[in-house]
Short mmCIF file of C-alpha atoms and ligand atoms in Angstrom, two decimals:
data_model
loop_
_atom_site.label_atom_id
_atom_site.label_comp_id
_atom_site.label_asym_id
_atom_site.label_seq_id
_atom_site.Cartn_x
_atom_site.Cartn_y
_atom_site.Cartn_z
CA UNK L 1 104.61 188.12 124.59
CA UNK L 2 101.06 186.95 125.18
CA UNK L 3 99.64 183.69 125.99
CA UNK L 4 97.34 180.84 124.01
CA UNK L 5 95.00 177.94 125.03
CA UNK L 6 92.79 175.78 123.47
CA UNK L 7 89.54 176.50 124.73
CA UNK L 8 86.87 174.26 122.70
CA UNK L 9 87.73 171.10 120.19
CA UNK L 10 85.60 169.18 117.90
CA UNK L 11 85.83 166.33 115.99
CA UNK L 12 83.32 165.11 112.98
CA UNK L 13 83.92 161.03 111.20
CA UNK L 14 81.47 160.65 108.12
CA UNK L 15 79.64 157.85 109.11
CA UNK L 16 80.03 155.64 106.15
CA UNK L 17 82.24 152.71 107.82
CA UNK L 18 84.80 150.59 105.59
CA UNK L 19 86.21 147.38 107.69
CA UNK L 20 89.31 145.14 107.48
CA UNK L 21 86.71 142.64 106.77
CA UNK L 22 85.72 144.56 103.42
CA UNK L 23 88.89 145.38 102.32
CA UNK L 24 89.70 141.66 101.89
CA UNK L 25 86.76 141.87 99.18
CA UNK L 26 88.65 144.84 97.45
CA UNK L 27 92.02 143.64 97.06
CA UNK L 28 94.52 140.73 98.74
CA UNK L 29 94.59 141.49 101.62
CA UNK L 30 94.05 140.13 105.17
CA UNK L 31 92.24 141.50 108.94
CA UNK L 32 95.33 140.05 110.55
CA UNK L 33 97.79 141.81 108.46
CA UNK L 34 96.29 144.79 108.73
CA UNK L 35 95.38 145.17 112.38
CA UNK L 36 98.71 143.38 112.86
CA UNK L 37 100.72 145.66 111.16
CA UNK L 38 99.10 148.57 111.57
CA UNK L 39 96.16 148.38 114.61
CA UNK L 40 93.89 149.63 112.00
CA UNK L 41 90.72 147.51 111.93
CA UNK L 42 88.24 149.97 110.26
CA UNK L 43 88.66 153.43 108.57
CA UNK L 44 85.71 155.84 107.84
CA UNK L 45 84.98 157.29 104.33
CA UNK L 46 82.66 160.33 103.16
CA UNK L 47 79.96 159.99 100.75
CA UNK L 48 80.89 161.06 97.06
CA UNK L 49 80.89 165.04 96.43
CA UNK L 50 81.74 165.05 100.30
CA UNK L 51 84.84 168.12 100.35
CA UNK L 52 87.36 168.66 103.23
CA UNK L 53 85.75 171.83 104.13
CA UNK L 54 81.80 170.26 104.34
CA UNK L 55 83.59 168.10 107.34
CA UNK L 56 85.89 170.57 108.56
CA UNK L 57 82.38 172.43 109.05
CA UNK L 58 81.12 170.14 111.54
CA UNK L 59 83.99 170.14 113.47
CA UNK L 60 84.46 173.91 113.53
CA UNK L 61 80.59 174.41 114.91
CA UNK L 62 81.01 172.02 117.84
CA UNK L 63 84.97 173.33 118.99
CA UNK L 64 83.14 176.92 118.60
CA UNK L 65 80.21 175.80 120.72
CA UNK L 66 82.55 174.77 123.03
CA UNK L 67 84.50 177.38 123.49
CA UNK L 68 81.65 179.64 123.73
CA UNK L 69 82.73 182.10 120.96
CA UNK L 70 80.65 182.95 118.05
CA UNK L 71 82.35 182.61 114.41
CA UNK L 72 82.07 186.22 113.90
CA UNK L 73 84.71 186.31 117.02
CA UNK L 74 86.94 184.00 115.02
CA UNK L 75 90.29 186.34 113.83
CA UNK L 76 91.90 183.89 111.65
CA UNK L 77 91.39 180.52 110.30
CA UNK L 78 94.22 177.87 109.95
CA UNK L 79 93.31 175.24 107.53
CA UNK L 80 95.76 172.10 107.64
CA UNK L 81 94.83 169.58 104.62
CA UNK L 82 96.26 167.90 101.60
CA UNK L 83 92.79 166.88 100.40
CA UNK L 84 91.56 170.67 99.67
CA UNK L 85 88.57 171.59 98.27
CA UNK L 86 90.49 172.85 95.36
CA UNK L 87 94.05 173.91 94.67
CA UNK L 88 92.73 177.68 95.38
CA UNK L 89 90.25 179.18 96.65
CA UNK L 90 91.75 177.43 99.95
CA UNK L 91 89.69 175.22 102.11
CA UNK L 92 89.71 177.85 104.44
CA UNK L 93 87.82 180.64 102.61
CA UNK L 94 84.99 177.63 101.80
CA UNK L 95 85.07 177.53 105.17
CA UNK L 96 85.18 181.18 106.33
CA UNK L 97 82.40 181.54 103.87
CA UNK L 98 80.39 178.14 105.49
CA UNK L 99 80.66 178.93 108.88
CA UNK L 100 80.13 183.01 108.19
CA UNK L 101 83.14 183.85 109.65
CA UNK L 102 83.52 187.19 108.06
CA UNK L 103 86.00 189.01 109.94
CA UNK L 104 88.48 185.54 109.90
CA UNK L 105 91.73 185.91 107.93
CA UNK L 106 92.36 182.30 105.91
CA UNK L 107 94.36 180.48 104.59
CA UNK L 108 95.10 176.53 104.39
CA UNK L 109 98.67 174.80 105.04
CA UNK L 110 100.13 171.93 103.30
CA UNK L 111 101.72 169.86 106.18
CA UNK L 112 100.72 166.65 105.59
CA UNK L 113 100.33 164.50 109.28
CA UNK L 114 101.89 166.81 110.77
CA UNK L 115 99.44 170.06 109.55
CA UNK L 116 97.38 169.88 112.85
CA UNK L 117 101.03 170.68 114.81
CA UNK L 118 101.71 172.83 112.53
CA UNK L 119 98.58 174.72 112.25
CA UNK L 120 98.34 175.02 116.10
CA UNK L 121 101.89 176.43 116.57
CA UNK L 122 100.78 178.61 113.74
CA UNK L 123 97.76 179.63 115.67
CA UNK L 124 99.85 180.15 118.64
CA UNK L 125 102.43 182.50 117.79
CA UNK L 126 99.95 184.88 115.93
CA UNK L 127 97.93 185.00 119.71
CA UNK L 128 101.46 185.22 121.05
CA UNK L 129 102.43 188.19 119.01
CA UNK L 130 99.10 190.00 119.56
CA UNK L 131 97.97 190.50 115.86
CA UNK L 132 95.20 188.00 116.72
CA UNK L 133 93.16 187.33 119.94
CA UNK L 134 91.38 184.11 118.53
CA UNK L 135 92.38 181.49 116.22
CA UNK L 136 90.24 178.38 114.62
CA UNK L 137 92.55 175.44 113.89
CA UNK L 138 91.08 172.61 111.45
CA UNK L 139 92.53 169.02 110.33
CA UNK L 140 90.26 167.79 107.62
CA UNK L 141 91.07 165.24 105.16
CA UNK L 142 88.97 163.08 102.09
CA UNK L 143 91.82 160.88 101.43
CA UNK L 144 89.78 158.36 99.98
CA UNK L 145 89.85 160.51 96.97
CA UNK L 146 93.41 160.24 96.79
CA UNK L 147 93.61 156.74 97.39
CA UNK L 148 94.74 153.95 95.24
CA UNK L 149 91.96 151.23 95.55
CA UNK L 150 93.96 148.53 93.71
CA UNK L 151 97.38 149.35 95.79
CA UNK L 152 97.25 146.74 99.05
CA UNK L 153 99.95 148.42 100.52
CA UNK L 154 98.32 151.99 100.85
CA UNK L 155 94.82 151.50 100.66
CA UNK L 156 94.28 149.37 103.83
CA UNK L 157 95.67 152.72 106.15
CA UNK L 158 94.10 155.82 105.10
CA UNK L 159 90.17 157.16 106.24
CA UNK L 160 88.43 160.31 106.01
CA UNK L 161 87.60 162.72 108.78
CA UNK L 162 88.11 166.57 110.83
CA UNK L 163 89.17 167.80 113.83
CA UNK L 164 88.61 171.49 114.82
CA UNK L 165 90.55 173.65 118.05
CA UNK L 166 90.12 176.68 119.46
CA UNK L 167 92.39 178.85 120.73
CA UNK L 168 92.37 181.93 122.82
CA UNK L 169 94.45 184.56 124.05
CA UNK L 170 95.07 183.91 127.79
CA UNK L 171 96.45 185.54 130.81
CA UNK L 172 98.57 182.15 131.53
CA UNK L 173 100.29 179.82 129.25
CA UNK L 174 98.45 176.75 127.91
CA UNK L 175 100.80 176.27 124.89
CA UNK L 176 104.26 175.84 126.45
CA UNK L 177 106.86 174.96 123.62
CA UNK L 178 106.44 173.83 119.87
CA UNK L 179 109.39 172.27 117.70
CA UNK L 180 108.44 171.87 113.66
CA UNK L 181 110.92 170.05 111.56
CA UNK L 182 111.14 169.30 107.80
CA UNK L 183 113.66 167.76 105.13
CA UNK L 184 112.61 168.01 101.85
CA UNK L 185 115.13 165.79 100.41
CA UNK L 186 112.86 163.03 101.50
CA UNK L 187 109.90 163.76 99.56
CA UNK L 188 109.86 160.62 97.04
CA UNK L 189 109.20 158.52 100.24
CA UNK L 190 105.17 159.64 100.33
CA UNK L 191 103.77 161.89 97.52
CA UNK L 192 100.95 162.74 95.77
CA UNK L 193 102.98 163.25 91.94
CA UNK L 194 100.65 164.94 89.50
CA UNK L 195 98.05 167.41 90.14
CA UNK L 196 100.05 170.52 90.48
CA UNK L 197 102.41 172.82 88.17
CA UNK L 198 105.64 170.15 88.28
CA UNK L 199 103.05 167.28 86.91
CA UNK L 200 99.60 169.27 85.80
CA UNK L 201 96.85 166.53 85.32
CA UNK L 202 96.95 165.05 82.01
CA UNK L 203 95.51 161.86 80.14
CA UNK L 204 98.85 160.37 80.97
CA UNK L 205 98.88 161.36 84.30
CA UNK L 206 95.28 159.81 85.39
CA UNK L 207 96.40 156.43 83.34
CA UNK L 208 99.83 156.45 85.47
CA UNK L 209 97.70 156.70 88.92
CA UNK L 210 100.10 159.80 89.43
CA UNK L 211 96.63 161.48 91.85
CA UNK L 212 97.68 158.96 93.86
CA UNK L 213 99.25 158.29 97.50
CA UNK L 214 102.72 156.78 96.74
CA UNK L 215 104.44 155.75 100.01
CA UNK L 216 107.59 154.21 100.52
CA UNK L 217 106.32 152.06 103.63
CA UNK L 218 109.09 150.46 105.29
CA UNK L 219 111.74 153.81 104.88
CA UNK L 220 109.07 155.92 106.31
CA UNK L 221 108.83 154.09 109.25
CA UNK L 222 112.53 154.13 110.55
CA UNK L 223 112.05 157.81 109.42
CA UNK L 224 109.31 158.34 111.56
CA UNK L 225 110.20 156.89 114.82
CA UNK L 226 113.32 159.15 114.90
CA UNK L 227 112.03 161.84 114.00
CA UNK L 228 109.14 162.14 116.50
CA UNK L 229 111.22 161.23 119.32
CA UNK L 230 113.39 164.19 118.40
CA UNK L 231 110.68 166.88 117.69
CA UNK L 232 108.77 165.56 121.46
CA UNK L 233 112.06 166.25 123.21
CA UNK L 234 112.68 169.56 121.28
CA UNK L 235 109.24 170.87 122.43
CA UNK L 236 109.53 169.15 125.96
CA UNK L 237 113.36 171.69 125.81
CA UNK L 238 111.68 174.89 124.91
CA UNK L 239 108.81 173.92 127.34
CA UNK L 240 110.81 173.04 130.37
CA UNK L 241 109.07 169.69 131.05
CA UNK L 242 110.55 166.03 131.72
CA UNK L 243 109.04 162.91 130.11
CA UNK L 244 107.85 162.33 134.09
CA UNK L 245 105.84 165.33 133.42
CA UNK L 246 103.39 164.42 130.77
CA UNK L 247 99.89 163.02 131.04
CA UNK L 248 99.30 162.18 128.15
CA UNK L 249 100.96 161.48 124.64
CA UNK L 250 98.81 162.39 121.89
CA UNK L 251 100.58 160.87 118.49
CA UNK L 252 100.00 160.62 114.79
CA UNK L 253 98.31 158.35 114.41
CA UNK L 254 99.79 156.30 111.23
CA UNK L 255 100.53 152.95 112.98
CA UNK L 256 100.97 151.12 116.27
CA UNK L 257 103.96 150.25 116.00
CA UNK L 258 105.64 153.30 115.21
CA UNK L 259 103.09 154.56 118.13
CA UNK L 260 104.80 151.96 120.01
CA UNK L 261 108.33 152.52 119.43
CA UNK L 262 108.01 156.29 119.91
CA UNK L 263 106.40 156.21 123.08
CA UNK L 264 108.88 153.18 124.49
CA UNK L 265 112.00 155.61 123.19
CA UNK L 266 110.36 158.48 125.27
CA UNK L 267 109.98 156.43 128.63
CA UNK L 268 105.85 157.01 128.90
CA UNK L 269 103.65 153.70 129.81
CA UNK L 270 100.59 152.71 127.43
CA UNK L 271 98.45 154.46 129.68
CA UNK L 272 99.31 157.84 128.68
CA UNK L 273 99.44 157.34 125.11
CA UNK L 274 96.20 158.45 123.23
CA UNK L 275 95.57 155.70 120.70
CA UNK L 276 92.53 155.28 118.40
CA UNK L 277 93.80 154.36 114.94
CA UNK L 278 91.90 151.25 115.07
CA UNK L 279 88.72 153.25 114.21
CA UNK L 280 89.42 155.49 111.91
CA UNK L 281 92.81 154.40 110.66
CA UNK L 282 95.51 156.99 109.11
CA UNK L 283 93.62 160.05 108.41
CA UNK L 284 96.97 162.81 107.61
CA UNK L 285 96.29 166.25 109.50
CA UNK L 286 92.87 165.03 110.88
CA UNK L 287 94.24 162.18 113.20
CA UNK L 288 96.04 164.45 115.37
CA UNK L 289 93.21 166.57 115.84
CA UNK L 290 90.71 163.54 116.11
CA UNK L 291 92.77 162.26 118.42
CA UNK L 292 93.22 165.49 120.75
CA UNK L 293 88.98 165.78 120.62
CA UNK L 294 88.59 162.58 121.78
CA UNK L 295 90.98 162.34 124.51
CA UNK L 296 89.20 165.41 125.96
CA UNK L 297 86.07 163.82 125.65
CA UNK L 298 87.32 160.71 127.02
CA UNK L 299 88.64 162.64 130.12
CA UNK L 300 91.62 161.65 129.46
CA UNK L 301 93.44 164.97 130.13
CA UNK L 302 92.34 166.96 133.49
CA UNK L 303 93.10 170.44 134.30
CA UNK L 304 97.26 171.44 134.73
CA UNK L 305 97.67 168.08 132.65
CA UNK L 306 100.73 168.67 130.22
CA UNK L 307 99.48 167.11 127.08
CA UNK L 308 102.08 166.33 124.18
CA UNK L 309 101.04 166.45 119.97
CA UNK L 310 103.96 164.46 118.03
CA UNK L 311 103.26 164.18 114.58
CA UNK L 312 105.46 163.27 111.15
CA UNK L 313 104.00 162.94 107.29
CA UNK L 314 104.90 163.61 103.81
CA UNK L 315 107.33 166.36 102.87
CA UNK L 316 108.96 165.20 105.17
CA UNK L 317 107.92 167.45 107.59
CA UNK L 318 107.34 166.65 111.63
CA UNK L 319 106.62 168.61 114.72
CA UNK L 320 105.13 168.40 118.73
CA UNK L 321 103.74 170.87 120.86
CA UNK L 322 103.56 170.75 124.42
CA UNK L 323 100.21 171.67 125.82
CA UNK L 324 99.13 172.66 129.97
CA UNK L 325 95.63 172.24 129.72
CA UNK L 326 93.98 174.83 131.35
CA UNK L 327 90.19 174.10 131.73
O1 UT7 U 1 101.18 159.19 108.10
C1 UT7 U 1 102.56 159.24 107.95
C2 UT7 U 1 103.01 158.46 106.79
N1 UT7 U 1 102.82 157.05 106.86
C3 UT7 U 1 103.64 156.25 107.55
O2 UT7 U 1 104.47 156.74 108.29
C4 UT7 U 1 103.56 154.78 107.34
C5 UT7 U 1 104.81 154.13 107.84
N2 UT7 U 1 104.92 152.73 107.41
C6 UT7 U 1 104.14 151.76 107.89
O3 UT7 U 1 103.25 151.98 108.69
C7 UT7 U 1 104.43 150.36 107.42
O4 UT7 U 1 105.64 150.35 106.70
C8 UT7 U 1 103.29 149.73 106.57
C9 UT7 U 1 102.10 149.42 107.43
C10 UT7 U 1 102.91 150.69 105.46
C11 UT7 U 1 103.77 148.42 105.94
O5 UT7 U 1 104.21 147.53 106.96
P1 UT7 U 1 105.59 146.76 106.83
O6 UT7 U 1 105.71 145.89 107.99
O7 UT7 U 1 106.65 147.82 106.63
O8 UT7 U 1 105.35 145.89 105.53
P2 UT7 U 1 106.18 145.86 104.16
O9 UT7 U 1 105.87 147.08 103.35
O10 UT7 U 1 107.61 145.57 104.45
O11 UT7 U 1 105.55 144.61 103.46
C12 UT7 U 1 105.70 143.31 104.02
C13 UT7 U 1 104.94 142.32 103.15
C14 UT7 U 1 105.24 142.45 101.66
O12 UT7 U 1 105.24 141.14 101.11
P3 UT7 U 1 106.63 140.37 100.84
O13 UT7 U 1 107.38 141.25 99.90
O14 UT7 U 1 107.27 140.24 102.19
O15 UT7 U 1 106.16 139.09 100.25
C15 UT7 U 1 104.07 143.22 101.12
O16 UT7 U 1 103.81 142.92 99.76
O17 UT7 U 1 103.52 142.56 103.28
C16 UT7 U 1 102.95 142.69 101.99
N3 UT7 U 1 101.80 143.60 102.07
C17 UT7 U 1 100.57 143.18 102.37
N4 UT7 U 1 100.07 141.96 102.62
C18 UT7 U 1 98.76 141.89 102.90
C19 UT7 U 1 101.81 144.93 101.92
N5 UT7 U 1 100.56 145.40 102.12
C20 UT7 U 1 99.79 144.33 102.39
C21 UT7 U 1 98.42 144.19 102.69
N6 UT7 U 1 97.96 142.94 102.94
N7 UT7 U 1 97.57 145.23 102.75
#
């Protein structure tokens, strides 16, 4: 068994800002329900014609910078999205084919929130069982384009944006332990209907919004909060690490309050909880990986710091990997 790190991140936001503020223009809504209920007081959104993999791009030539490794180095890339360029060729290959990564397996994965957790353990276990030696992870989401402008309750939490890792074979461990969960019985409570071969797009199915988000809010919460709690002390098991031992949490970041809850349930203090939903709201398999860039480039995690991903979304699917950061 071999050994993985992270070795370079990267992180790209369109720059195209949409505020509370604006929102309350759109449809009935409020800044203080929003950032009340949510700590979301603006979200980002890319410019029309703007795909997952054109932002996954940027965020794949800055991790790679930073890491120090040309793409041509790159063994496989790991593409976690539900906005993809197009149902095939996978964002990946767009990417591969961007970034002239030509050796690169690739292939994209459908894990909602959680796809950044799941795309690292991915990553991991391929280092770990030697077929590759380097691995480019990506979060990228356009989920304005799967937005419902007119629905209040969705359109106020999603934004658009990528996140891009690194990881390397090592000669000591910087993942420790990973946990992925799912339940598929659960999927009515946040789907995206039509668009695929149970629902193919139709007249019927653009009239009936069924392209989409459709989120049952309140039942995904409760959901959630379990769930991650779970999944962080599964990975913290197969790790060997306390709550004591982490530096920092690095959540989903889907809400506050479910932020809140998760990291009261696991014993940590606000100060080592990685929170920046309030700039770029809900943005599925990006946030993670947003989040993980800009703790880094925050200095928010040192060298030995054990840093925690805990993320849940639509499938249901949910997962956390437990991190020793090694540079
Ligand atoms: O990324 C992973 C997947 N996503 C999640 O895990 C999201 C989890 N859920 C949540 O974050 C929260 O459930 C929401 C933020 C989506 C909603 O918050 P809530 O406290 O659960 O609100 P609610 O759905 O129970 O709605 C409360 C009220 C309703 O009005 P009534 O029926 O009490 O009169 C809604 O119609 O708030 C109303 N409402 C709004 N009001 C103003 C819903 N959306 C809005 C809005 N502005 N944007």
């Amino acid at each position: 068994m071999k050994f993985a790190k992270i070795v370079g991140l990267g992180k790209h936001l369109p720059p195209k800002k949409l505020t509370n503020s604006d929102l309350e223009q759109m449809v009935d809504t409020s800044d203080e329900w929003i950032f009340t209920r949510t700590g979301i007081k603006e979200r980002r959104i890319a410019e029309k014609g703007v795909s997952a993999s054109r932002l996954a791009e940027e965020a794949a030539r800055i991790a790679l910078k930073r890491a120090g490794l040309k793409a041509g180095q790159i063994d496989v890339i790991i593409f976690a999205t539900i906005t993809p360029d197009s149902q095939f060729p996978s964002s990946a290959c767009y990417l591969q084919d961007a970034l002239k990564a030509r050796r690169a397996a690739a292939f994209d994965i459908s894990a909602a929130c959680a796809g950044f957790v799941y795309g690292i353990t991915t990553a991991w276990q391929f280092i770990a069982g030697g077929l590759y030696k380097n691995a480019l992870v990506v979060g990228s989401e356009v989920l304005s384009t799967i937005t419902d402008w007119d629905d209040r309750s969705t359109c106020v939490l999603f934004g658009d944006g990528a996140g891009a890792a690194v990881l390397t074979e090592s000669s000591s461990a910087g993942v420790l332990g990973s946990y992925l969960g799912a339940d598929g019985h659960e999927a009515d409570l946040l789907k995206l209907p039509a668009g695929g071969s149970r629902i193919p797009a139709s007249h019927e199915s653009l009239e009936q919004k069924l392209h989409t988000i459709q989120m049952k809010g309140n039942e995904l919460f409760r959901f959630a909060v379990r769930v991650m709690v779970d999944a962080a002390h599964q990975a913290m098991g197969q790790a060997g690490i306390q709550s004591g031992d982490i530096a920092l949490l690095v959540p989903h970041q889907a809400n506050t309050r479910i932020i809140d809850a998760v990291s009261k349930r696991l014993q940590l203090p606000r100060e080592k909880v990685y929170v920046n939903i309030d700039k770029y709201g809900n943005m599925s398999s990006a946030s993670s990986a947003v989040a993980l860039c800009e703790a880094w480039e925050e200095e928010r995690i040192g060298k030995d710091d054990i840093v925690v991903l805990d993320a849940f979304g639509g499938g249901l699917v949910w997962g956390s990997t437990v991190i020793r950061w090694t540079e």
